[in-house]
Amino acid sequence: VDEYQDTNHSQYMIIKKLADLHKNICVVGDDAQSIYSFRGARIENILNFQKDYPEHKIYKLERNYRSTQTIVDAANSIIARNKRQIQKNVFSEKEVGTLIKVMSAITDNEEGYLVSNEIIDTRMRDHFMFSDYAILYRTNAQSRIFEEAMRKRNIPYRIYGGLSFYQRKEIKDLLSYFRMVINPKDNEAFKRIVNYPARGIGDTSLTRMEQFAASQNICIWDFVTNIPQLLEQFNKGTASKINEFTHLIQAFREKLETHDAFELASEIAAGTGIMKDLYKDQSPEGVSRFENIQELLNGIQEFSISAKEEGTPNKLNNYMEDVALLTDQDTDKPEDNDRVTMMTIHSAKGLEFKNVFIVGVEENLFPSNQNGQKTMEDFEEERRLFYVALTRAEQHAYISYARQRYKWGKLEFCNKSRFIDEIDARYLNMPVEKDPNFYSDSSDTLFSAPRPRQQSAVAPGLKSASVSQPDLYQRLSKLRETKKEGDTFDYSNPEEIQAGMIVEHQRFGRGKVLQMEGKMPDLQATVFFQNTG
């Protein structure tokens, strides 16, 4: 029996029954790669093999022929923390190799940029093919950030074992609602969403609508919003359901100019019943679809805030124009194999790549906290999953995490995963940590910190605070209250910002102004942020 660590209870009972008479059985497996409990796999099957067959013999194949010594030793150092395992001493006789590079990003968007930039740099320097790279993530929804980063850098990629983010059904469904709200004469969008979620308008009714509209040389929307014509073609019950749908779309259309993209998108996702429909399915696939919608809304919030900061329109139609530029590139050529591979870690088992990026390595994301309270067994499986991800790398491994990430449209601070700290530090190339004493009175401490991040003060986003400490805390407290109540942010006049001030940025948090340069409208502030640099 191969891959014995992935057998479920039924398979275990069948195998045990078959071997019961002669006790003649051979199983092959690696308990450190048991990662499919959500499919019913039981690691106990391989762990208890020795108890089930007391006269067993174990042959440990401990040499790793794939990875460098550094990668193998790092993987050993983390899996050693699992209590339930068959002890092994995996080793490699390949070269020592480079240290595992850990990359810390300010936001999830910057994480995408850092990864794509590293691919461009190392490919040019070390003459790799794009197909030598893989990006591994814990959840399917994470692909959006990296797909957009790849497209912006013209890096070809493929989603292994799945669809590109904007090609997934639930994403297409919600985008079709957006299209319909922006342009109700979009027949294709109408046909896709008129009965999703189910509202009792069947295929036969849709075909009749389409045929009648074509016969009158009008779009379907013009037909269904003409009540007398609608009542002539359909009975009162069906006409009433169609009428409810058109009123729903019209209600959203009235908010196109008054709501930003995120506000309206959130209302559409909730008001149409899509969120409720997806939430009912608690299977792994259903949860993944729900997370995809969450990630789409996160992207829309990012767009809305960035557009506001840059002084550009941030309405839903502006977002859809932005998405159209990205999705126009969804024309993969099957014969083009030189592409970066992107996939979930579960899909990566058994595969290998010269360069592997393990991304989103943050607490509550990896290890996942998807179903609330975690047991020791849950964390051990997450650790095995990390072990599988790391051992996909042949030559170079990278680990990245973001300090801030949008969740349901709200920016939340993140902590790097415990798994990074569990790897023996000898095998890691860690980023420089920010000085925790940044806000001390000593200017020496301030300027010994890493190079500051430059922000343009002309783009709204900085809120100045008084140098007076009591007033500063009062303002910050008021700001936090405002955020909780209405999630709003009051912008300061850039001309009022001075060097030495403590300021707050909507995305980067608190920071200290180091210097001001230029004059309006090209005034720039150099700010060192406490959480992001």
Coordinates of C-alpha atoms in Angstrom, one line a residue:
V1 CA 0.0 0.0 0.0
D2 CA 1.5 3.3 -1.1
E3 CA 1.0 6.7 0.6
Y4 CA -0.3 4.9 3.7
Q5 CA -0.3 8.1 5.7
D6 CA -3.2 9.3 3.5
T7 CA -5.5 6.3 4.1
N8 CA -8.9 6.9 5.8
H9 CA -10.6 4.7 8.4
S10 CA -12.5 2.6 5.8
Q11 CA -9.4 1.9 3.8
Y12 CA -7.5 1.0 7.0
M13 CA -10.2 -1.5 8.0
I14 CA -10.1 -3.1 4.5
I15 CA -6.3 -3.4 4.5
K16 CA -6.4 -4.8 8.1
K17 CA -9.0 -7.4 7.1
L18 CA -7.0 -8.4 4.0
A19 CA -3.8 -8.8 6.0
D20 CA -5.5 -10.5 9.0
L21 CA -4.9 -14.1 7.9
H22 CA -1.2 -14.1 7.0
K23 CA 0.0 -10.8 8.4
N24 CA 1.7 -10.3 5.1
I25 CA 1.6 -6.6 4.3
C26 CA 4.0 -3.9 3.1
V27 CA 3.1 -0.2 3.4
V28 CA 5.1 2.8 2.3
G29 CA 4.5 6.3 3.6
D30 CA 5.8 9.4 5.4
D31 CA 4.0 10.5 8.5
A32 CA 5.6 13.9 8.2
Q33 CA 3.5 14.4 5.0
S34 CA 0.1 13.5 6.4
I35 CA -1.8 16.6 5.4
Y36 CA -5.2 15.5 4.2
S37 CA -7.3 15.1 7.4
F38 CA -10.0 17.3 5.9
R39 CA -10.5 14.5 3.4
G40 CA -10.7 11.9 6.1
A41 CA -7.1 10.8 6.2
R42 CA -5.9 9.5 9.6
I43 CA -2.3 9.8 10.6
E44 CA -3.0 7.3 13.3
N45 CA -3.0 4.5 10.6
I46 CA 0.7 4.9 10.0
L47 CA 1.7 5.8 13.6
N48 CA -0.1 2.7 15.0
F49 CA 1.3 0.3 12.3
Q50 CA 3.9 -1.0 14.8
K51 CA 1.2 -1.8 17.3
D52 CA -1.1 -3.5 14.7
Y53 CA 1.8 -5.7 13.5
P54 CA 4.2 -6.4 16.4
E55 CA 6.5 -8.5 14.2
H56 CA 7.0 -5.6 11.7
K57 CA 10.2 -4.4 10.2
I58 CA 10.8 -0.7 9.5
Y59 CA 13.1 0.4 6.7
K60 CA 13.8 4.2 6.9
L61 CA 14.7 5.9 3.6
E62 CA 16.3 9.0 5.1
R63 CA 18.3 10.4 2.3
N64 CA 16.8 13.4 0.5
Y65 CA 17.8 13.5 -3.2
R66 CA 16.0 16.7 -3.9
S67 CA 17.0 19.6 -1.7
T68 CA 20.1 21.3 -0.4
Q69 CA 21.4 20.5 3.1
T70 CA 20.2 23.8 4.4
I71 CA 16.6 23.2 3.2
V72 CA 16.6 19.7 4.6
D73 CA 18.1 20.7 7.9
A74 CA 15.6 23.6 8.3
A75 CA 12.7 21.3 7.5
N76 CA 14.0 18.8 10.1
S77 CA 14.3 21.5 12.7
I78 CA 10.6 22.4 12.4
I79 CA 9.1 19.0 12.1
A80 CA 11.0 17.9 15.2
R81 CA 8.6 19.9 17.2
N82 CA 5.7 17.5 16.5
K83 CA 5.2 15.1 19.3
R84 CA 3.3 12.5 17.2
Q85 CA 5.7 11.1 14.7
I86 CA 8.0 8.3 13.7
Q87 CA 11.5 9.5 14.4
K88 CA 13.8 10.0 11.4
N89 CA 17.0 11.7 10.6
V90 CA 16.6 13.0 7.0
F91 CA 19.8 14.2 5.4
S92 CA 21.0 15.4 2.1
E93 CA 24.4 14.9 0.4
K94 CA 23.8 17.7 -2.1
E95 CA 25.6 21.1 -1.6
V96 CA 25.0 23.2 1.5
G97 CA 23.1 25.8 -0.5
T98 CA 22.0 29.3 0.4
L99 CA 20.1 30.3 3.5
I100 CA 16.3 30.5 3.4
K101 CA 15.4 34.1 2.7
V102 CA 12.6 35.5 4.9
M103 CA 10.9 38.5 3.4
S104 CA 8.8 40.9 5.5
A105 CA 6.3 43.1 3.6
I106 CA 4.3 46.1 4.8
T107 CA 1.1 45.0 3.2
D108 CA -0.1 41.9 1.3
N109 CA 0.1 44.0 -1.9
E110 CA 3.8 44.7 -1.2
E111 CA 4.3 41.0 -0.5
G112 CA 3.2 40.4 -4.1
Y113 CA 5.6 43.0 -5.4
L114 CA 8.5 41.6 -3.3
V115 CA 8.0 38.1 -4.6
S116 CA 7.6 39.1 -8.3
N117 CA 10.6 41.4 -8.0
E118 CA 12.7 38.5 -6.5
I119 CA 11.7 36.3 -9.4
I120 CA 12.7 38.9 -12.0
D121 CA 16.1 39.6 -10.2
T122 CA 17.1 35.9 -9.6
R123 CA 16.0 34.8 -13.1
M124 CA 18.2 37.5 -14.7
R125 CA 21.1 36.8 -12.3
D126 CA 21.1 33.0 -12.2
H127 CA 19.6 32.3 -15.6
F128 CA 16.5 30.4 -14.4
M129 CA 13.4 29.6 -16.4
F130 CA 10.1 31.0 -15.2
S131 CA 9.0 27.3 -14.8
D132 CA 11.7 26.9 -12.2
Y133 CA 9.6 28.9 -9.7
A134 CA 6.6 28.0 -7.6
I135 CA 4.5 30.2 -5.3
L136 CA 2.8 28.2 -2.6
Y137 CA 0.0 29.6 -0.5
R138 CA -2.3 28.2 2.3
T139 CA -5.6 29.2 0.8
N140 CA -6.8 29.6 -2.8
A141 CA -8.0 33.1 -2.2
Q142 CA -4.4 34.3 -1.7
S143 CA -3.6 33.8 -5.4
R144 CA -5.3 37.2 -6.3
I145 CA -2.4 39.3 -4.9
F146 CA 0.3 37.3 -6.7
E147 CA -1.7 37.0 -9.9
E148 CA -2.0 40.8 -10.1
A149 CA 1.7 41.3 -9.2
M150 CA 2.7 38.8 -11.9
R151 CA 0.6 40.5 -14.5
K152 CA 1.9 43.9 -13.7
R153 CA 5.5 42.6 -14.2
N154 CA 4.5 40.7 -17.3
I155 CA 5.6 37.4 -15.7
P156 CA 3.8 34.4 -17.2
Y157 CA 2.1 32.1 -14.7
R158 CA -0.3 29.2 -14.3
I159 CA -2.6 28.1 -11.5
Y160 CA -1.9 24.4 -10.9
G161 CA -5.0 22.3 -10.2
G162 CA -7.4 25.3 -10.3
L163 CA -8.6 28.4 -12.1
S164 CA -7.1 31.9 -12.2
F165 CA -8.8 34.1 -9.5
Y166 CA -11.0 36.1 -11.8
Q167 CA -12.0 32.9 -13.7
R168 CA -13.5 31.2 -10.6
K169 CA -17.3 30.9 -10.7
E170 CA -18.1 32.8 -7.6
I171 CA -15.9 35.7 -8.7
K172 CA -17.5 35.8 -12.1
D173 CA -21.0 35.7 -10.5
L174 CA -20.3 38.8 -8.3
L175 CA -18.5 40.6 -11.1
S176 CA -21.5 40.0 -13.3
Y177 CA -23.7 41.7 -10.7
F178 CA -21.3 44.7 -10.8
R179 CA -21.5 44.7 -14.6
M180 CA -25.3 44.6 -14.4
V181 CA -25.4 47.5 -11.9
I182 CA -23.1 49.6 -14.1
N183 CA -24.8 48.7 -17.4
P184 CA -28.1 46.9 -17.1
K185 CA -28.2 46.3 -20.8
D186 CA -25.4 43.7 -20.5
N187 CA -27.3 40.6 -21.7
E188 CA -24.6 38.2 -20.7
A189 CA -24.4 39.5 -17.2
F190 CA -28.2 39.4 -17.0
K191 CA -28.4 35.7 -18.0
R192 CA -25.7 34.7 -15.6
I193 CA -27.2 36.3 -12.5
V194 CA -31.0 36.5 -13.0
N195 CA -31.5 33.2 -11.1
Y196 CA -28.4 33.2 -8.9
P197 CA -28.9 32.9 -6.0
A198 CA -32.0 30.9 -7.0
R199 CA -35.1 33.1 -7.1
G200 CA -37.5 30.8 -9.1
I201 CA -36.7 32.1 -12.6
G202 CA -35.9 29.0 -14.5
D203 CA -34.1 28.3 -17.8
T204 CA -37.4 28.2 -19.7
S205 CA -38.4 31.7 -18.5
L206 CA -34.9 33.0 -19.4
T207 CA -35.1 31.5 -22.9
R208 CA -38.5 33.2 -23.4
M209 CA -37.1 36.5 -22.2
E210 CA -34.1 36.2 -24.5
Q211 CA -36.2 35.3 -27.6
F212 CA -38.8 38.0 -27.1
A213 CA -36.1 40.7 -26.6
A214 CA -34.3 39.5 -29.8
S215 CA -37.6 39.6 -31.7
Q216 CA -38.2 43.2 -30.7
N217 CA -34.5 44.1 -31.2
I218 CA -34.1 45.3 -27.7
C219 CA -31.9 44.2 -24.7
I220 CA -33.4 41.9 -22.1
W221 CA -33.4 44.6 -19.5
D222 CA -35.6 46.9 -21.6
F223 CA -38.1 44.1 -22.0
V224 CA -38.3 43.1 -18.3
T225 CA -38.6 46.7 -17.1
N226 CA -41.6 47.2 -19.4
I227 CA -44.3 45.9 -17.0
P228 CA -47.2 45.6 -19.6
Q229 CA -45.0 43.6 -22.0
L230 CA -43.7 41.4 -19.1
L231 CA -47.3 40.6 -17.9
E232 CA -48.3 39.7 -21.5
Q233 CA -45.5 37.1 -21.8
F234 CA -45.4 35.7 -18.2
N235 CA -47.9 34.7 -15.5
K236 CA -48.2 37.0 -12.5
G237 CA -46.0 34.9 -10.3
T238 CA -43.0 34.7 -12.6
A239 CA -43.5 38.4 -13.6
S240 CA -43.4 39.3 -9.9
K241 CA -40.1 37.5 -9.4
I242 CA -38.5 39.1 -12.4
N243 CA -39.8 42.5 -11.2
E244 CA -38.2 42.0 -7.8
F245 CA -34.9 41.3 -9.5
T246 CA -35.0 44.5 -11.6
H247 CA -35.9 46.5 -8.5
L248 CA -32.9 45.0 -6.7
I249 CA -30.6 46.1 -9.5
Q250 CA -32.2 49.5 -9.8
A251 CA -31.7 50.1 -6.0
F252 CA -28.0 49.4 -6.4
R253 CA -27.8 51.6 -9.5
E254 CA -29.0 54.6 -7.4
K255 CA -25.9 54.3 -5.2
L256 CA -23.4 54.3 -8.1
E257 CA -22.5 58.0 -7.6
T258 CA -22.9 58.2 -3.8
H259 CA -20.9 55.1 -2.7
D260 CA -17.3 54.2 -3.3
A261 CA -16.5 50.9 -4.9
F262 CA -16.0 49.0 -1.7
E263 CA -19.2 50.3 0.0
L264 CA -21.4 49.4 -3.0
A265 CA -19.6 46.1 -3.7
S266 CA -20.2 45.0 -0.1
E267 CA -23.9 46.0 -0.3
I268 CA -24.3 44.0 -3.5
A269 CA -22.5 40.9 -2.1
A270 CA -24.8 40.9 0.9
G271 CA -28.0 42.3 -0.6
T272 CA -28.1 39.8 -3.5
G273 CA -27.8 36.8 -1.1
I274 CA -24.5 35.6 -2.6
M275 CA -22.7 35.8 0.7
K276 CA -25.5 33.9 2.5
D277 CA -25.6 31.3 -0.2
L278 CA -21.9 30.6 -0.2
Y279 CA -21.7 30.6 3.6
K280 CA -24.2 27.7 3.9
D281 CA -21.7 25.4 2.2
Q282 CA -19.1 24.5 4.9
S283 CA -17.3 21.9 2.9
P284 CA -13.6 22.7 2.1
E285 CA -14.6 23.7 -1.4
G286 CA -17.4 25.9 -0.1
V287 CA -15.2 27.6 2.5
S288 CA -12.7 28.3 -0.3
R289 CA -15.4 29.9 -2.5
F290 CA -16.5 32.1 0.5
E291 CA -12.8 33.1 1.1
N292 CA -12.5 34.1 -2.6
I293 CA -15.4 36.5 -2.3
Q294 CA -13.8 37.9 0.9
E295 CA -10.5 38.4 -1.0
L296 CA -12.3 40.1 -3.9
L297 CA -13.8 42.6 -1.5
N298 CA -10.4 43.1 0.1
G299 CA -9.0 44.0 -3.3
I300 CA -11.9 46.4 -3.9
Q301 CA -11.2 48.1 -0.6
E302 CA -7.5 48.4 -1.4
F303 CA -8.5 50.0 -4.8
S304 CA -10.9 52.4 -3.1
I305 CA -8.4 53.7 -0.5
S306 CA -5.5 53.9 -3.0
A307 CA -7.7 55.9 -5.4
K308 CA -8.8 58.2 -2.7
E309 CA -5.2 58.8 -1.6
E310 CA -4.1 59.5 -5.1
G311 CA -7.1 61.8 -5.8
T312 CA -8.5 59.6 -8.6
P313 CA -12.1 58.3 -8.9
N314 CA -12.9 55.4 -6.7
K315 CA -16.4 54.3 -7.8
L316 CA -17.5 50.8 -8.8
N317 CA -17.2 51.5 -12.5
N318 CA -13.6 52.7 -12.1
Y319 CA -12.8 49.5 -10.3
M320 CA -14.3 47.4 -13.1
E321 CA -12.2 49.3 -15.6
D322 CA -9.2 48.4 -13.6
V323 CA -10.2 44.7 -13.4
A324 CA -10.8 44.6 -17.1
L325 CA -7.2 45.5 -17.8
L326 CA -6.1 42.6 -15.7
T327 CA -8.6 40.0 -16.9
D328 CA -7.9 40.9 -20.6
Q329 CA -4.6 38.9 -20.1
D330 CA -6.4 35.7 -19.2
T331 CA -5.4 34.0 -22.5
D332 CA -3.1 31.3 -21.5
K333 CA -1.5 29.3 -24.3
P334 CA -1.4 25.6 -23.3
E335 CA 1.8 25.0 -25.3
D336 CA 3.6 27.7 -23.3
N337 CA 5.2 25.8 -20.4
D338 CA 7.7 28.4 -19.3
R339 CA 5.5 29.9 -16.6
V340 CA 5.7 30.4 -12.8
T341 CA 3.5 27.8 -11.0
M342 CA 1.1 29.0 -8.4
M343 CA -0.9 26.6 -6.2
T344 CA -2.0 25.7 -2.7
I345 CA 0.4 23.7 -0.6
H346 CA -2.0 20.8 -0.6
S347 CA -1.8 20.7 -4.4
A348 CA 2.0 20.8 -4.3
K349 CA 2.6 17.5 -2.6
G350 CA 4.8 15.3 -4.7
L351 CA 6.1 18.2 -6.9
E352 CA 9.5 19.9 -6.9
F353 CA 10.9 23.2 -8.1
K354 CA 14.3 24.8 -8.1
N355 CA 12.9 28.0 -6.4
V356 CA 9.9 27.9 -4.0
F357 CA 8.2 30.9 -2.3
I358 CA 6.0 30.0 0.7
V359 CA 3.8 33.1 1.1
G360 CA 1.4 34.5 3.7
V361 CA 3.2 32.8 6.6
E362 CA 1.3 34.7 9.3
E363 CA -0.5 33.7 12.4
N364 CA -4.2 32.8 11.8
L365 CA -3.4 32.3 8.1
F366 CA -0.6 29.7 8.3
P367 CA -1.2 28.0 10.7
S368 CA -4.8 28.5 9.7
N369 CA -7.4 29.4 12.2
Q370 CA -10.2 28.8 9.8
N371 CA -12.5 26.8 12.2
G372 CA -11.7 28.7 15.4
Q373 CA -10.1 26.9 18.3
K374 CA -7.3 24.6 17.3
T375 CA -6.1 21.4 19.0
M376 CA -2.5 20.2 19.3
E377 CA -3.3 17.7 16.5
D378 CA -4.5 20.6 14.2
F379 CA -1.3 22.6 14.8
E380 CA 0.8 19.5 14.1
E381 CA -0.9 19.0 10.8
E382 CA -0.3 22.6 9.9
R383 CA 3.3 22.1 10.8
R384 CA 3.5 19.0 8.6
L385 CA 1.9 21.2 5.8
F386 CA 4.7 23.7 6.2
Y387 CA 7.2 20.9 6.1
V388 CA 5.8 19.7 2.8
A389 CA 5.9 23.2 1.4
L390 CA 9.6 23.7 2.4
T391 CA 10.7 20.4 1.0
R392 CA 9.3 21.2 -2.4
A393 CA 12.4 23.4 -3.0
E394 CA 15.5 22.0 -4.7
Q395 CA 17.9 24.9 -4.5
H396 CA 16.3 28.1 -3.0
A397 CA 13.5 28.6 -0.6
Y398 CA 11.8 31.8 0.4
I399 CA 9.3 32.6 3.1
S400 CA 7.3 35.8 3.1
Y401 CA 4.7 37.5 5.3
A402 CA 2.8 40.8 5.4
R403 CA 2.4 43.0 8.5
Q404 CA -0.9 44.3 7.3
R405 CA -3.6 42.5 5.4
Y406 CA -7.2 43.4 4.5
K407 CA -9.9 41.1 6.0
W408 CA -13.5 41.8 5.0
G409 CA -12.3 45.2 3.8
K410 CA -10.7 46.2 7.1
L411 CA -6.9 46.6 7.5
E412 CA -5.6 44.4 10.2
F413 CA -2.1 44.0 11.6
C414 CA -0.6 40.6 11.3
N415 CA 2.1 38.7 13.2
K416 CA 4.6 36.5 11.5
S417 CA 3.9 32.8 11.9
R418 CA 5.2 30.8 14.8
F419 CA 6.7 28.4 12.1
I420 CA 9.3 31.0 11.2
D421 CA 10.5 31.2 14.8
E422 CA 10.5 27.4 15.0
I423 CA 13.1 27.0 12.2
D424 CA 16.6 26.9 13.5
A425 CA 17.9 30.5 13.0
R426 CA 21.2 29.1 11.5
Y427 CA 19.3 28.3 8.3
L428 CA 17.5 31.7 7.9
N429 CA 18.4 35.0 6.3
M430 CA 16.0 37.2 8.3
P431 CA 15.0 40.8 7.5
V432 CA 16.2 43.6 9.7
E433 CA 13.7 44.2 12.5
K434 CA 12.5 47.7 13.3
D435 CA 13.8 49.4 16.5
P436 CA 11.2 48.9 19.2
N437 CA 12.5 52.2 20.9
F438 CA 11.5 54.2 17.8
Y439 CA 9.4 56.6 19.8
S440 CA 12.0 57.4 22.5
D441 CA 13.1 60.9 22.8
S442 CA 16.6 60.1 21.6
S443 CA 17.2 61.2 18.0
D444 CA 20.1 58.7 17.8
T445 CA 17.7 55.9 18.3
L446 CA 15.5 57.2 15.6
F447 CA 18.2 57.6 13.0
S448 CA 19.8 54.2 13.8
A449 CA 16.5 52.6 12.6
P450 CA 16.3 51.1 9.1
R451 CA 15.9 53.4 6.1
P452 CA 12.6 55.3 6.3
R453 CA 9.8 54.9 3.8
Q454 CA 9.0 57.9 1.8
Q455 CA 5.4 59.1 1.5
S456 CA 4.0 62.0 -0.6
A457 CA 2.2 64.4 1.8
V458 CA 0.2 65.8 -1.1
A459 CA -1.8 62.6 -1.4
P460 CA -4.3 62.5 1.5
G461 CA -3.5 59.8 4.0
L462 CA -1.4 61.4 6.7
K463 CA -3.1 62.8 9.8
S464 CA -1.0 65.1 11.8
A465 CA -1.0 65.1 15.6
S466 CA 0.2 67.6 18.1
V467 CA 3.6 67.3 19.6
S468 CA 2.0 67.6 23.0
Q469 CA 1.7 64.1 24.5
P470 CA -1.7 64.4 26.2
D471 CA -3.2 66.0 23.1
L472 CA -1.6 63.3 20.9
Y473 CA -3.1 60.5 22.8
Q474 CA -6.5 62.2 22.9
R475 CA -6.4 62.6 19.1
L476 CA -5.3 59.0 18.6
S477 CA -8.1 57.8 20.9
K478 CA -10.6 59.9 19.0
L479 CA -9.3 58.5 15.7
R480 CA -9.7 55.0 16.9
E481 CA -13.3 55.7 18.0
T482 CA -14.1 57.2 14.7
K483 CA -12.7 54.2 12.9
K484 CA -14.9 51.9 14.9
E485 CA -18.0 53.9 14.4
G486 CA -17.9 54.9 10.8
D487 CA -14.5 53.6 9.5
T488 CA -13.7 57.2 8.4
F489 CA -10.4 59.0 8.3
D490 CA -9.9 62.8 8.4
Y491 CA -7.0 64.0 6.4
S492 CA -4.8 66.9 7.4
N493 CA -3.6 69.8 5.3
P494 CA -0.2 68.8 4.0
E495 CA 1.1 72.3 4.6
E496 CA 0.4 71.9 8.4
I497 CA 2.7 68.9 8.7
Q498 CA 6.2 69.6 10.1
A499 CA 9.3 67.7 10.8
G500 CA 9.2 66.1 14.3
M501 CA 5.4 65.6 14.3
I502 CA 3.8 62.3 15.1
V503 CA 1.3 61.5 12.3
E504 CA -1.1 58.7 11.5
H505 CA -1.5 57.1 8.1
Q506 CA -4.7 55.3 7.2
R507 CA -2.7 52.2 6.0
F508 CA 0.7 52.4 7.7
G509 CA -0.3 53.5 11.2
R510 CA 1.7 55.9 13.4
G511 CA 4.9 57.4 12.3
K512 CA 7.3 60.3 12.9
V513 CA 8.0 63.0 10.2
L514 CA 11.8 63.1 9.6
Q515 CA 11.8 65.9 7.1
M516 CA 9.7 67.9 4.7
E517 CA 10.8 68.7 1.2
G518 CA 9.5 70.9 -1.7
K519 CA 6.5 73.1 -1.9
M520 CA 2.8 72.6 -2.7
P521 CA 1.6 70.9 -4.8
D522 CA 4.9 68.8 -4.8
L523 CA 5.4 68.8 -1.0
Q524 CA 6.9 65.5 0.2
A525 CA 7.2 64.1 3.7
T526 CA 9.7 61.5 4.7
V527 CA 8.1 59.5 7.5
F528 CA 9.3 56.6 9.6
F529 CA 6.4 54.4 10.6
Q530 CA 6.4 52.5 13.8
N531 CA 5.0 49.2 12.3
T532 CA 6.3 49.3 8.8
G533 CA 9.4 51.5 8.5

